[in-house]
PDB file of C-alpha atoms in Angstrom:
ATOM      1  CA  MET A   1     -15.755 -15.823  -5.171  1.00  0.00           C
ATOM      2  CA  ALA A   2     -13.878 -13.839  -2.545  1.00  0.00           C
ATOM      3  CA  THR A   3     -15.275 -14.072   0.929  1.00  0.00           C
ATOM      4  CA  ARG A   4     -16.040 -11.010   2.982  1.00  0.00           C
ATOM      5  CA  GLN A   5     -13.444 -12.117   5.530  1.00  0.00           C
ATOM      6  CA  SER A   6     -10.668 -12.474   2.946  1.00  0.00           C
ATOM      7  CA  VAL A   7     -11.412  -9.005   1.585  1.00  0.00           C
ATOM      8  CA  GLU A   8     -11.369  -7.546   5.105  1.00  0.00           C
ATOM      9  CA  ASN A   9      -8.085  -9.312   5.886  1.00  0.00           C
ATOM     10  CA  HIS A  10      -6.449  -7.977   2.748  1.00  0.00           C
ATOM     11  CA  LEU A  11      -7.725  -4.470   3.443  1.00  0.00           C
ATOM     12  CA  GLU A  12      -6.275  -4.622   6.963  1.00  0.00           C
ATOM     13  CA  ILE A  13      -2.926  -5.671   5.517  1.00  0.00           C
ATOM     14  CA  CYS A  14      -3.138  -2.771   3.083  1.00  0.00           C
ATOM     15  CA  VAL A  15      -3.905  -0.279   5.833  1.00  0.00           C
ATOM     16  CA  ALA A  16      -0.909  -1.537   7.825  1.00  0.00           C
ATOM     17  CA  ALA A  17       1.304  -1.205   4.738  1.00  0.00           C
ATOM     18  CA  LEU A  18       0.006   2.324   4.155  1.00  0.00           C
ATOM     19  CA  GLU A  19       0.685   3.330   7.753  1.00  0.00           C
ATOM     20  CA  PHE A  20       4.208   1.906   7.647  1.00  0.00           C
ATOM     21  CA  ALA A  21       4.862   3.578   4.287  1.00  0.00           C
ATOM     22  CA  GLU A  22       3.570   6.912   5.597  1.00  0.00           C
ATOM     23  CA  GLU A  23       5.928   6.689   8.547  1.00  0.00           C
ATOM     24  CA  GLN A  24       8.878   5.803   6.322  1.00  0.00           C
ATOM     25  CA  TYR A  25       7.969   8.550   3.867  1.00  0.00           C
ATOM     26  CA  LYS A  26       8.072  11.125   6.662  1.00  0.00           C
ATOM     27  CA  HIS A  27      11.384   9.758   7.935  1.00  0.00           C
ATOM     28  CA  GLY A  28      12.784   9.677   4.412  1.00  0.00           C
ATOM     29  CA  ALA A  29      11.859  13.305   3.865  1.00  0.00           C
ATOM     30  CA  GLN A  30      13.606  14.297   7.088  1.00  0.00           C
ATOM     31  CA  GLN A  31      16.628  12.009   7.231  1.00  0.00           C
ATOM     32  CA  GLU A  32      17.560  11.701   3.578  1.00  0.00           C
ATOM     33  CA  HIS A  33      19.636   8.525   3.070  1.00  0.00           C
ATOM     34  CA  TYR A  34      19.850   7.272   6.651  1.00  0.00           C
ATOM     35  CA  ASN A  35      16.918   4.898   6.486  1.00  0.00           C
ATOM     36  CA  ASP A  36      17.102   3.252   3.060  1.00  0.00           C
ATOM     37  CA  THR A  37      16.461  -0.300   4.291  1.00  0.00           C
ATOM     38  CA  GLU A  38      13.149   0.498   5.968  1.00  0.00           C
ATOM     39  CA  TYR A  39      12.167   2.823   3.147  1.00  0.00           C
ATOM     40  CA  THR A  40      12.721   0.065   0.601  1.00  0.00           C
ATOM     41  CA  LYS A  41      10.855  -2.401   2.814  1.00  0.00           C
ATOM     42  CA  ALA A  42       7.863  -0.039   2.870  1.00  0.00           C
ATOM     43  CA  GLN A  43       7.941   0.202  -0.918  1.00  0.00           C
ATOM     44  CA  MET A  44       7.998  -3.589  -1.212  1.00  0.00           C
ATOM     45  CA  LEU A  45       5.077  -3.930   1.198  1.00  0.00           C
ATOM     46  CA  LEU A  46       3.077  -1.486  -0.911  1.00  0.00           C
ATOM     47  CA  GLU A  47       3.910  -3.347  -4.120  1.00  0.00           C
ATOM     48  CA  ASN A  48       2.982  -6.703  -2.597  1.00  0.00           C
ATOM     49  CA  ALA A  49      -0.282  -5.264  -1.304  1.00  0.00           C
ATOM     50  CA  VAL A  50      -1.162  -3.906  -4.760  1.00  0.00           C
ATOM     51  CA  ASN A  51      -0.389  -7.255  -6.374  1.00  0.00           C
ATOM     52  CA  ASP A  52      -2.478  -9.121  -3.792  1.00  0.00           C
ATOM     53  CA  LEU A  53      -5.395  -6.750  -4.316  1.00  0.00           C
ATOM     54  CA  ASN A  54      -5.221  -7.276  -8.062  1.00  0.00           C
ATOM     55  CA  LYS A  55      -5.389 -11.038  -7.604  1.00  0.00           C
ATOM     56  CA  LEU A  56      -8.205 -10.823  -5.085  1.00  0.00           C
ATOM     57  CA  SER A  57     -10.259  -8.507  -7.274  1.00  0.00           C
ATOM     58  CA  LEU A  58     -10.445 -11.245  -9.930  1.00  0.00           C
ATOM     59  CA  SER A  59     -12.683 -13.288  -7.637  1.00  0.00           C
ATOM     60  CA  ALA A  60     -14.541 -10.412  -5.963  1.00  0.00           C
ATOM     61  CA  ASP A  61     -18.071  -9.249  -6.593  1.00  0.00           C
ATOM     62  CA  GLU A  62     -18.741  -5.732  -7.880  1.00  0.00           C
ATOM     63  CA  GLN A  63     -18.982  -4.064  -4.466  1.00  0.00           C
ATOM     64  CA  GLN A  64     -15.806  -5.759  -3.245  1.00  0.00           C
ATOM     65  CA  ARG A  65     -13.999  -4.812  -6.464  1.00  0.00           C
ATOM     66  CA  GLU A  66     -14.911  -1.167  -5.899  1.00  0.00           C
ATOM     67  CA  GLU A  67     -13.578  -1.293  -2.339  1.00  0.00           C
ATOM     68  CA  LEU A  68     -10.398  -3.022  -3.470  1.00  0.00           C
ATOM     69  CA  TYR A  69      -9.985  -0.529  -6.310  1.00  0.00           C
ATOM     70  CA  ARG A  70     -10.185   2.413  -3.914  1.00  0.00           C
ATOM     71  CA  MET A  71      -7.587   0.853  -1.658  1.00  0.00           C
ATOM     72  CA  ARG A  72      -5.347   0.142  -4.637  1.00  0.00           C
ATOM     73  CA  LEU A  73      -5.521   3.825  -5.608  1.00  0.00           C
ATOM     74  CA  GLN A  74      -4.384   4.805  -2.124  1.00  0.00           C
ATOM     75  CA  LEU A  75      -1.519   2.331  -2.237  1.00  0.00           C
ATOM     76  CA  GLN A  76      -0.410   3.461  -5.675  1.00  0.00           C
ATOM     77  CA  ASP A  77      -0.617   7.119  -4.636  1.00  0.00           C
ATOM     78  CA  ARG A  78       1.740   6.424  -1.729  1.00  0.00           C
ATOM     79  CA  GLN A  79       4.016   4.406  -4.035  1.00  0.00           C
ATOM     80  CA  ASN A  80       4.255   7.355  -6.391  1.00  0.00           C
ATOM     81  CA  ASP A  81       5.014   9.746  -3.531  1.00  0.00           C
ATOM     82  CA  MET A  82       7.792   7.479  -2.295  1.00  0.00           C
ATOM     83  CA  ILE A  83       9.299   7.077  -5.748  1.00  0.00           C
ATOM     84  CA  LEU A  84       9.322  10.816  -6.376  1.00  0.00           C
ATOM     85  CA  LEU A  85      10.762  11.742  -2.963  1.00  0.00           C
ATOM     86  CA  LYS A  86      14.396  12.759  -3.247  1.00  0.00           C
ATOM     87  CA  HIS A  87      15.539  11.116  -0.045  1.00  0.00           C
TER      88      HIS A  87
END
């Protein structure tokens, strides 16, 4: 079973990835192709966070799974935005 601390740690990592991705998304929309390395790094951080959440949810209780699911939706929403951005 996932501990409360491990869930909190993963959620903090996810929030950091979301913040970094948001920043890179804004820069990508403004600067077009000048920041591809950081943009790609943000996409990889989001993907890794989603994968980690999926693994963690296997050992989480129902309440934790719901919290992880909501975070995963946010991460995937940002992933979709970044994929669709013509930067």
